[in-house]
Short mmCIF file of C-alpha atoms and ligand atoms in Angstrom, two decimals:
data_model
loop_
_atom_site.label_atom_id
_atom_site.label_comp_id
_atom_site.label_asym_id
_atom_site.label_seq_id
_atom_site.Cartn_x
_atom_site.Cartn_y
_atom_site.Cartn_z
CA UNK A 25 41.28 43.04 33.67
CA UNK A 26 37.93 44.58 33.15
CA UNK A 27 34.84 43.09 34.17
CA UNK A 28 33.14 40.90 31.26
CA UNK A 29 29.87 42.29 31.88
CA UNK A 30 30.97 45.64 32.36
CA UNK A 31 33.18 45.48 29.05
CA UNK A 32 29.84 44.65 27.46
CA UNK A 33 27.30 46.77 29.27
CA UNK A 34 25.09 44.21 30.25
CA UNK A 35 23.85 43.58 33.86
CA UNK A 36 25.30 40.15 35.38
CA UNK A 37 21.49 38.19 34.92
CA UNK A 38 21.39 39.07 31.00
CA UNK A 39 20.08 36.56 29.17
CA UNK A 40 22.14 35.06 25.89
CA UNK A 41 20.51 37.68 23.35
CA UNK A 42 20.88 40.50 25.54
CA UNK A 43 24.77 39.68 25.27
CA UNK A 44 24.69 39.15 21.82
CA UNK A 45 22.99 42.02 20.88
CA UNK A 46 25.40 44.21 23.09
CA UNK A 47 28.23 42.14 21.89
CA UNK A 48 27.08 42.96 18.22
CA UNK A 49 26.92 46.78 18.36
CA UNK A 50 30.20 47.36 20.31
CA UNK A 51 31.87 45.08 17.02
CA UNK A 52 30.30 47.57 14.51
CA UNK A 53 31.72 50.58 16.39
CA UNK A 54 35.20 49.37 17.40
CA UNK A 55 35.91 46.62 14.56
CA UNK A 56 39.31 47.36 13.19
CA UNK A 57 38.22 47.70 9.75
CA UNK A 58 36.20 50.60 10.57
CA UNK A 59 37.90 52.15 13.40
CA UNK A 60 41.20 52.97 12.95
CA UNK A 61 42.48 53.85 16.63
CA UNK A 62 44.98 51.98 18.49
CA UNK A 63 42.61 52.03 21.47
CA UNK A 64 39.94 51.00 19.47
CA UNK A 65 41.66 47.47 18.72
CA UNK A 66 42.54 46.98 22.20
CA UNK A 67 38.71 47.49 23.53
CA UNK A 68 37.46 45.38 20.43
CA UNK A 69 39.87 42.49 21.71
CA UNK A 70 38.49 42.64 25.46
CA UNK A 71 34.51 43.10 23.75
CA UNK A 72 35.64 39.98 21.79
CA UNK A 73 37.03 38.11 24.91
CA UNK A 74 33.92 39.46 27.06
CA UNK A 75 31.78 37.96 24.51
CA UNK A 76 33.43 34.37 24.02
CA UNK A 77 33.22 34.05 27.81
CA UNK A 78 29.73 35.00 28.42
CA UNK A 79 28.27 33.83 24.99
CA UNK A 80 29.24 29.73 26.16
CA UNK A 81 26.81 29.32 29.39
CA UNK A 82 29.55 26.36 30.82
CA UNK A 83 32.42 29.50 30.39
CA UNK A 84 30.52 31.63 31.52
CA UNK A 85 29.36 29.94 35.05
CA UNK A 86 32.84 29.18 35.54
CA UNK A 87 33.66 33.33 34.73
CA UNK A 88 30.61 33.97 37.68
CA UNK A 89 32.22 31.58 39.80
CA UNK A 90 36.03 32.27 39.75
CA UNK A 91 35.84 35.74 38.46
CA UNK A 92 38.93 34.95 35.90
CA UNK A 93 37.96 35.07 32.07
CA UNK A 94 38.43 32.58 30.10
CA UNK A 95 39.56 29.08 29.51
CA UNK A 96 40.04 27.80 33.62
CA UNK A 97 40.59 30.56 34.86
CA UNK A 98 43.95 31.47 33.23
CA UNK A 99 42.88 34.67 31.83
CA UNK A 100 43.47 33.81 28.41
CA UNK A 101 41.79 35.26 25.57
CA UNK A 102 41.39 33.43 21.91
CA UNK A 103 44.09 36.72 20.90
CA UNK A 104 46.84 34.88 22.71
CA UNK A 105 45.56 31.72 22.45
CA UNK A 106 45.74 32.05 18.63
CA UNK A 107 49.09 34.22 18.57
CA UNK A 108 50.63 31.70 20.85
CA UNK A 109 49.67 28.54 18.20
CA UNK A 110 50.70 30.82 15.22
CA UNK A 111 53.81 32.86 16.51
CA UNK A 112 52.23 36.62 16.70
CA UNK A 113 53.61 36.51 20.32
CA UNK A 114 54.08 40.11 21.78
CA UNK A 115 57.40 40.67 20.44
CA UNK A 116 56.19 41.28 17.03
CA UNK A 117 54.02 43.93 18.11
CA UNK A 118 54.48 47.26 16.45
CA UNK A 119 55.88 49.00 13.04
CA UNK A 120 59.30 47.69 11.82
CA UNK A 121 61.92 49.78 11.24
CA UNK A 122 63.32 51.08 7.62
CA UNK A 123 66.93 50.80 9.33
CA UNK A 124 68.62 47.57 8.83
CA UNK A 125 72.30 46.69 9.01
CA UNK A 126 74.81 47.14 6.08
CA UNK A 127 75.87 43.58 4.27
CA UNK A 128 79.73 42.73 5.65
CA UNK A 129 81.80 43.52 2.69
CA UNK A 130 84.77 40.73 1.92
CA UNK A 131 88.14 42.17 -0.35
CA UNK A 132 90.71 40.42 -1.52
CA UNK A 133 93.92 41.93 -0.59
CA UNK A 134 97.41 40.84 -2.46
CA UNK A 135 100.35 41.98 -0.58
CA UNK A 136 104.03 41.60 -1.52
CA UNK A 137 106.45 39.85 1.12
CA UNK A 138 108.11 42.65 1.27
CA UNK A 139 104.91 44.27 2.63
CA UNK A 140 104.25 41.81 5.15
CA UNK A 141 107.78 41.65 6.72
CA UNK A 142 107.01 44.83 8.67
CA UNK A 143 103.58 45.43 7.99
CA UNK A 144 102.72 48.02 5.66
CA UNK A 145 99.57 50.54 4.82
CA UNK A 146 97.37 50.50 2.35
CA UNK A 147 94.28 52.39 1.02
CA UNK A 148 91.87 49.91 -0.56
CA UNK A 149 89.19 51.07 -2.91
CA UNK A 150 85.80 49.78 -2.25
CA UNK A 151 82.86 49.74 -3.93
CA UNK A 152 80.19 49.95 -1.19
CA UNK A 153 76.94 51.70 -0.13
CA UNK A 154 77.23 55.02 1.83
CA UNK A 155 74.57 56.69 3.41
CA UNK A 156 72.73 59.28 1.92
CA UNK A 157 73.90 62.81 2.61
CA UNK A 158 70.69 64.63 0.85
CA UNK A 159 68.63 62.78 3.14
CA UNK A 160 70.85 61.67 5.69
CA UNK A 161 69.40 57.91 5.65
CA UNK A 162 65.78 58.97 6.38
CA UNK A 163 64.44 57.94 2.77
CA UNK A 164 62.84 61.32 2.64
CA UNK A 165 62.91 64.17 -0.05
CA UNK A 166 64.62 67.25 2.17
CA UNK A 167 62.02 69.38 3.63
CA UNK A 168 59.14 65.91 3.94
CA UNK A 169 58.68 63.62 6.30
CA UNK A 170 56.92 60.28 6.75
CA UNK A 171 53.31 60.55 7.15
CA UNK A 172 51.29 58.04 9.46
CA UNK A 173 49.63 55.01 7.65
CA UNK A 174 46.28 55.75 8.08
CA UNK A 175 45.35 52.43 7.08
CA UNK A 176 47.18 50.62 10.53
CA UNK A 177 47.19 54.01 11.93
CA UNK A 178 51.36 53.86 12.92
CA UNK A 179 51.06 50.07 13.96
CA UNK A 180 52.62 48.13 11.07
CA UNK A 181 49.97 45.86 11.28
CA UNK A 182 46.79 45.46 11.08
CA UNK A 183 44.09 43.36 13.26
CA UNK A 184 41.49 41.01 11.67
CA UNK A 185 38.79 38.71 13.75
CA UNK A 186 38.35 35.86 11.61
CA UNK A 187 36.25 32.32 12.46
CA UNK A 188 38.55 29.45 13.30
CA UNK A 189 37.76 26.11 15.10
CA UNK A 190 38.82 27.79 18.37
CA UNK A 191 35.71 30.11 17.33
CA UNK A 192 36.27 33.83 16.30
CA UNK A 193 39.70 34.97 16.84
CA UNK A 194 41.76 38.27 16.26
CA UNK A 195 44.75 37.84 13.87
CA UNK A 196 47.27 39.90 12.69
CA UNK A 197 49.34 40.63 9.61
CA UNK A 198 51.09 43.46 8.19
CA UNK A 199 50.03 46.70 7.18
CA UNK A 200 50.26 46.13 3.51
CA UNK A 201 50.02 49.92 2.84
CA UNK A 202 52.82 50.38 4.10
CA UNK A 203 54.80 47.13 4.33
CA UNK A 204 54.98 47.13 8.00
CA UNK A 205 56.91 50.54 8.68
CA UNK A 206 53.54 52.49 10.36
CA UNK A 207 54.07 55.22 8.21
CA UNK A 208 54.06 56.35 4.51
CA UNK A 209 56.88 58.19 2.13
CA UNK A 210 54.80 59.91 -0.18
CA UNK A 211 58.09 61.71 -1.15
CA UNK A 212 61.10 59.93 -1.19
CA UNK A 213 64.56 61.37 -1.59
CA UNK A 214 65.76 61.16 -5.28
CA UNK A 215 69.44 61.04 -4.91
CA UNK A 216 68.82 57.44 -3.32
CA UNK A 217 65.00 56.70 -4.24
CA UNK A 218 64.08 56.54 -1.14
CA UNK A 219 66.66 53.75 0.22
CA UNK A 220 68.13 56.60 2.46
CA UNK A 221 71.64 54.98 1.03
CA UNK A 222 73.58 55.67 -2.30
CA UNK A 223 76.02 53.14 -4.46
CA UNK A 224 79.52 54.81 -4.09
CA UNK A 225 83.42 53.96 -4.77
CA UNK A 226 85.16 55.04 -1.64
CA UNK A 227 88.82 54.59 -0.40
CA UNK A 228 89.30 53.16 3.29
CA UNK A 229 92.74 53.09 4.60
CA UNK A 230 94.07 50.24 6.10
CA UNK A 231 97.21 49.06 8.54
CA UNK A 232 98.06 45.71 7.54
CA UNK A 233 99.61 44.37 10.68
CA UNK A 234 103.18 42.39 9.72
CA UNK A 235 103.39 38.61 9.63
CA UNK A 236 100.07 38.14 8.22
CA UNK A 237 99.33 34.91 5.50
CA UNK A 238 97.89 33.91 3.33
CA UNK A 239 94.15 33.35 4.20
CA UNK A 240 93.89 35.10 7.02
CA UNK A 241 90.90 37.73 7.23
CA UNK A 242 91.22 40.74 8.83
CA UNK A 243 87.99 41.81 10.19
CA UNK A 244 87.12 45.89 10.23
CA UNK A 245 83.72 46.15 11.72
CA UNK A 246 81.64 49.24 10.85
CA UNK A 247 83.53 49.17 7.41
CA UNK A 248 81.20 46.95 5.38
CA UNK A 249 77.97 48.52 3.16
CA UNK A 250 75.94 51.63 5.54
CA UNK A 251 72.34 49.86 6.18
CA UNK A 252 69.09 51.16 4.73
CA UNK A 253 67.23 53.81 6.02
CA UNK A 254 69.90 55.03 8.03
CA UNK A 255 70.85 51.58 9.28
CA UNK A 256 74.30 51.20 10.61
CA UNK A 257 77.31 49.99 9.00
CA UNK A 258 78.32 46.21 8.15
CA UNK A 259 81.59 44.85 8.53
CA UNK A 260 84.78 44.59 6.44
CA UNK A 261 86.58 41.38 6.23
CA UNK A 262 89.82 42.04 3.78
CA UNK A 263 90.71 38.50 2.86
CA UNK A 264 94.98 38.87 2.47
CA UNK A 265 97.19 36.21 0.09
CA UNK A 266 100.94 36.89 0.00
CA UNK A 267 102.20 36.60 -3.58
CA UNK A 268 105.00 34.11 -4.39
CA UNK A 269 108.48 35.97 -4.41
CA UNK A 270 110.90 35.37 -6.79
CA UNK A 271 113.64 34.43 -5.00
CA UNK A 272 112.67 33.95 -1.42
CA UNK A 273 110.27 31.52 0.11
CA UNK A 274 108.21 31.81 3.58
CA UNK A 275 108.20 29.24 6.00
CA UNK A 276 106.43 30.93 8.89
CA UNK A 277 107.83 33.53 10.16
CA UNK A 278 111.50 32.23 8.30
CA UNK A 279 112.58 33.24 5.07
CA UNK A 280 114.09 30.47 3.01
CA UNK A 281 116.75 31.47 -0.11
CA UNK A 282 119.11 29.84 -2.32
CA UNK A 283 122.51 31.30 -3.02
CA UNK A 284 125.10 30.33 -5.30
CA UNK A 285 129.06 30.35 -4.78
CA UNK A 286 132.43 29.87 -6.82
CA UNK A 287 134.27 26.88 -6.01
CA UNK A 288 137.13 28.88 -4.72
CA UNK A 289 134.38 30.91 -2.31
CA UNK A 290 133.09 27.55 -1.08
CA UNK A 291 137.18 26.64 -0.66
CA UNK A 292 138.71 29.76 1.08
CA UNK A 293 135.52 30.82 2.67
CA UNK A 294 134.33 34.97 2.06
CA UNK A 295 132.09 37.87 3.34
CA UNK A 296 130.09 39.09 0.67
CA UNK A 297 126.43 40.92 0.71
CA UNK A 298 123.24 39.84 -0.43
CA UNK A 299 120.13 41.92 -0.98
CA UNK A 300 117.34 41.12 1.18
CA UNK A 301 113.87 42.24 0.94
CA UNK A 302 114.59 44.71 4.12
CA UNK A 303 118.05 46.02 2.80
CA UNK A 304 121.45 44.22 2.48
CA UNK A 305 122.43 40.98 4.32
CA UNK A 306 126.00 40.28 5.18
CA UNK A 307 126.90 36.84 4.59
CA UNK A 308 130.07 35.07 5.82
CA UNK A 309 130.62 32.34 4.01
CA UNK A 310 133.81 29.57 5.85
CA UNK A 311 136.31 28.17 4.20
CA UNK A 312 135.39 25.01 3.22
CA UNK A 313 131.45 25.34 2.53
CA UNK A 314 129.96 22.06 1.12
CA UNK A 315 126.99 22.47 -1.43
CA UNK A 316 124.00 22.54 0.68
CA UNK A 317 125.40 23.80 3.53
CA UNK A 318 122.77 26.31 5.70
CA UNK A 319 123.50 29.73 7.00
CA UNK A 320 121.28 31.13 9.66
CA UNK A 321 120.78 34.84 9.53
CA UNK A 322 118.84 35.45 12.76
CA UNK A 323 116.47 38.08 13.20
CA UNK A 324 115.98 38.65 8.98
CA UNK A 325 112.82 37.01 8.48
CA UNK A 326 109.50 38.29 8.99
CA UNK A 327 108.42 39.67 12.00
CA UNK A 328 105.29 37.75 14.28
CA UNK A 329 102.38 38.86 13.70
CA UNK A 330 101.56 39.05 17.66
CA UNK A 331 105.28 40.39 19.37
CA UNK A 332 107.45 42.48 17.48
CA UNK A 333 109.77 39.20 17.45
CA UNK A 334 111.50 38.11 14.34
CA UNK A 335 112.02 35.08 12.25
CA UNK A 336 115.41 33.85 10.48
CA UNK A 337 116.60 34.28 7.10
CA UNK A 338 117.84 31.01 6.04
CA UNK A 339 120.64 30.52 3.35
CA UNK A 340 121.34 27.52 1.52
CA UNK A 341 124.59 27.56 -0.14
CA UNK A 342 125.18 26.22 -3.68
CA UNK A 343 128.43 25.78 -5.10
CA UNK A 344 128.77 26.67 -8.65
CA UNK A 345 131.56 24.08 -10.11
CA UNK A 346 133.67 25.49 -13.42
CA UNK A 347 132.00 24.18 -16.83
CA UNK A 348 134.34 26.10 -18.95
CA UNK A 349 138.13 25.58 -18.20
CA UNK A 350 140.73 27.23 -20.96
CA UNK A 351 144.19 25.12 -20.98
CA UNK A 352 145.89 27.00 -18.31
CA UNK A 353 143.13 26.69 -15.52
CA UNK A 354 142.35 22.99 -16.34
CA UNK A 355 146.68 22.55 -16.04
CA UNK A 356 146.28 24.15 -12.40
CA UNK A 357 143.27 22.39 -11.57
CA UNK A 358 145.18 18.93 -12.91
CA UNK A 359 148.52 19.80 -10.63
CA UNK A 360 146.05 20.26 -7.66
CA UNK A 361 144.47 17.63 -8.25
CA UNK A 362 147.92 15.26 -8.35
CA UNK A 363 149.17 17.40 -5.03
CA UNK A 364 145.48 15.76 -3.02
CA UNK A 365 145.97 12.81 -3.98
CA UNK A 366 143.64 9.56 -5.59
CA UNK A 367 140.29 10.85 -4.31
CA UNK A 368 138.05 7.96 -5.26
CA UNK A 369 134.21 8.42 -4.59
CA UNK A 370 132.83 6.34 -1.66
CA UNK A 371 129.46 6.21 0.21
CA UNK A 372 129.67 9.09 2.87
CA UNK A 373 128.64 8.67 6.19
CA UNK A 374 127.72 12.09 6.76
CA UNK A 375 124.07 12.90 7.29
CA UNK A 376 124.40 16.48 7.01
CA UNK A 377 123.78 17.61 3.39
CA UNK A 378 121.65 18.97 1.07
CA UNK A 379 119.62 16.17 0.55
CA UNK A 380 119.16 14.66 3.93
CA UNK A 381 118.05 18.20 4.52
CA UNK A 382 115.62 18.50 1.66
CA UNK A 383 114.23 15.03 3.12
CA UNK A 384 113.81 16.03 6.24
CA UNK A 385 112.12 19.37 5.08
CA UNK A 386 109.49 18.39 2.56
CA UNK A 387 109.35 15.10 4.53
CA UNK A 388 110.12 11.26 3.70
ZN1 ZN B 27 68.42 60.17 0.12
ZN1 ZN B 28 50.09 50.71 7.53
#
């Protein structure tokens, strides 16, 4: 740090208006509001230090004695003092940039179950901010560039020494010329008025991983809105539901679905097909299916969305019974029915069934 007395030019037995007075004419040169330079502020801030120090006789004793400035020693001009009480701390020195981050962009994606047993691909339209390609995010009309605020000359901000009860202290603010940036756009691009980014519709193609639900976001970073002034992208989040299927049901990473049989399939038992949402599903059906009864079809349900292992396909049987008999069936049904026997109904025991099952599923 620069001497005090040498900052002002005054020899180390100058009285209080000899200080002054020097203090007085280096403020008229190097005050901000009339010069400009960077360097300028700086030696105005150590003139205006010098001067606090020397202009208080107690200070400046101490100053002769220790040789630090300031308040005991600590070297500590009103500046910091002031920027440390009011937050202008060093590391909001200097023009801000025009680049900023994109916003994150959030879709809503419906997806069949079909398309999430396997995973599936889709290009989802988006309507976003891109940068601009006439000026290629720099604001500009092609050809200009910014020119240097002349009013903070480049620094974003400009200094002020106002009178506080701490005495006279340097502030600073913004540039309001030019909002902070250190420079000026006299002519700004005119595809994107000057936002160095245009409104656009664009397609972005997405794999949708399988076993996803509803819910679940998947995150795509650098796919969200392209930032101002040549700012970087935001992220997309695509937000996924499954839509309800008509005939089967998820239950994790199982698929749940009802199907009906004839009486006499449910009897004698037989191997039929069923179409599944990832081609047909051979079922073999026993002889002597009870309504409700479950068939496990392993490996036919959706497939995890972190291994490439597979859920079941669950099959609940339903037996269809005969509502319209003509004379000759409801004769053979009649002589089967004397060959079994009196078949009174009773209470079963058994706790397999539909409805213990249904109890135990959607719970007591
Ligand atoms: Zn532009
Ligand atoms: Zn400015």
């Amino acid at each position: 740090m620069a001497d005090h007395y040498e900052t002002l030019g005054v020899s180390r037995d100058a009285t209080q208006a000899e200080i002054k007075k020097a203090y007085l004419k280096l403020a008229r040169k190097l005050h901000p509001d009339v010069n400009p330079e960077p360097e300028a502020a700086e030696q105005f801030k150590a003139v205006t230090e010098a001067y606090d120090t020397l202009s208080d006789p107690q200070r400046r004793q101490q100053y002769d004695h220790g040789g630090a400035g300031g308040m005991g020693g600590g070297g500590f001009g009103f500046g910091d003092i002031f920027d440390a009480f009011f937050g202008g701390g060093a590391g909001s020195r200097g023009p801000r940039s025009r680049a900023q981050r994109g916003q994150d962009a959030l879709i809503r994606l419906d997806l069949t179950l079909d398309e999430v047993i396997f995973g599936t691909h889709k290009d989802v339209e988006v309507g976003t901010a891109e940068r601009c390609e006439v000026c290629d995010g720099t604001c500009c009309a092609p050809g200009t560039s910014p020119r240097m605020c002349t009013d903070c000359n480049g620094a974003g901000e400009v200094r002020r020494q106002v009178r506080s009860v701490l005495g006279p202290v340097v502030t600073t603010a913004p540039c309001e010329v030019c909002q902070g940036y250190g420079d000026v756009i006299d002519q700004p691009c005119g595809d994107c008025h000057g936002q160095g980014r245009v409104r656009a519709r664009t397609t972005i193609p997405v794999d949708i991983p399988a076993g996803v639900d509803s819910g679940m976001r998947l995150h795509m970073p650098g796919y969200g809105e392209a930032g101002p002034g040549g700012g970087p992208n935001g992220d997309l989040y695509l937000e996924i539901r499954v839509r309800e299927h008509e005939t089967f049901t998820r239950e994790g990473d199982n698929l749940a679905a009802l199907v009906e049989i004839s009486m006499m399939d449910a009897v004698f038992g037989t191997s039929t097909t069923i179409p599944g949402l990832d081609g047909e599903i051979a079922l073999d059906i026993p002889a002597g299916t009870q309504p409700g009864d479950l068939l496990r079809i392993p490996d036919r349900g959706i497939t995890h969305l972190r291994s490439n292992k597979r859920g079941d396909l669950e099959v609940t049987l339903q037996v269809r019974i005969p509502t319209k008999l003509d004379a000759r069936q409801k004769d053979l049904l009649r002589e089967f029915q004397t060959l079994d026997g009196a078949q009174d109904p009773k209470l079963s025991t058994q706790k397999h069934g539909l409805f213990s099952r249904l109890r135990g599923k959607f719970g007591r």
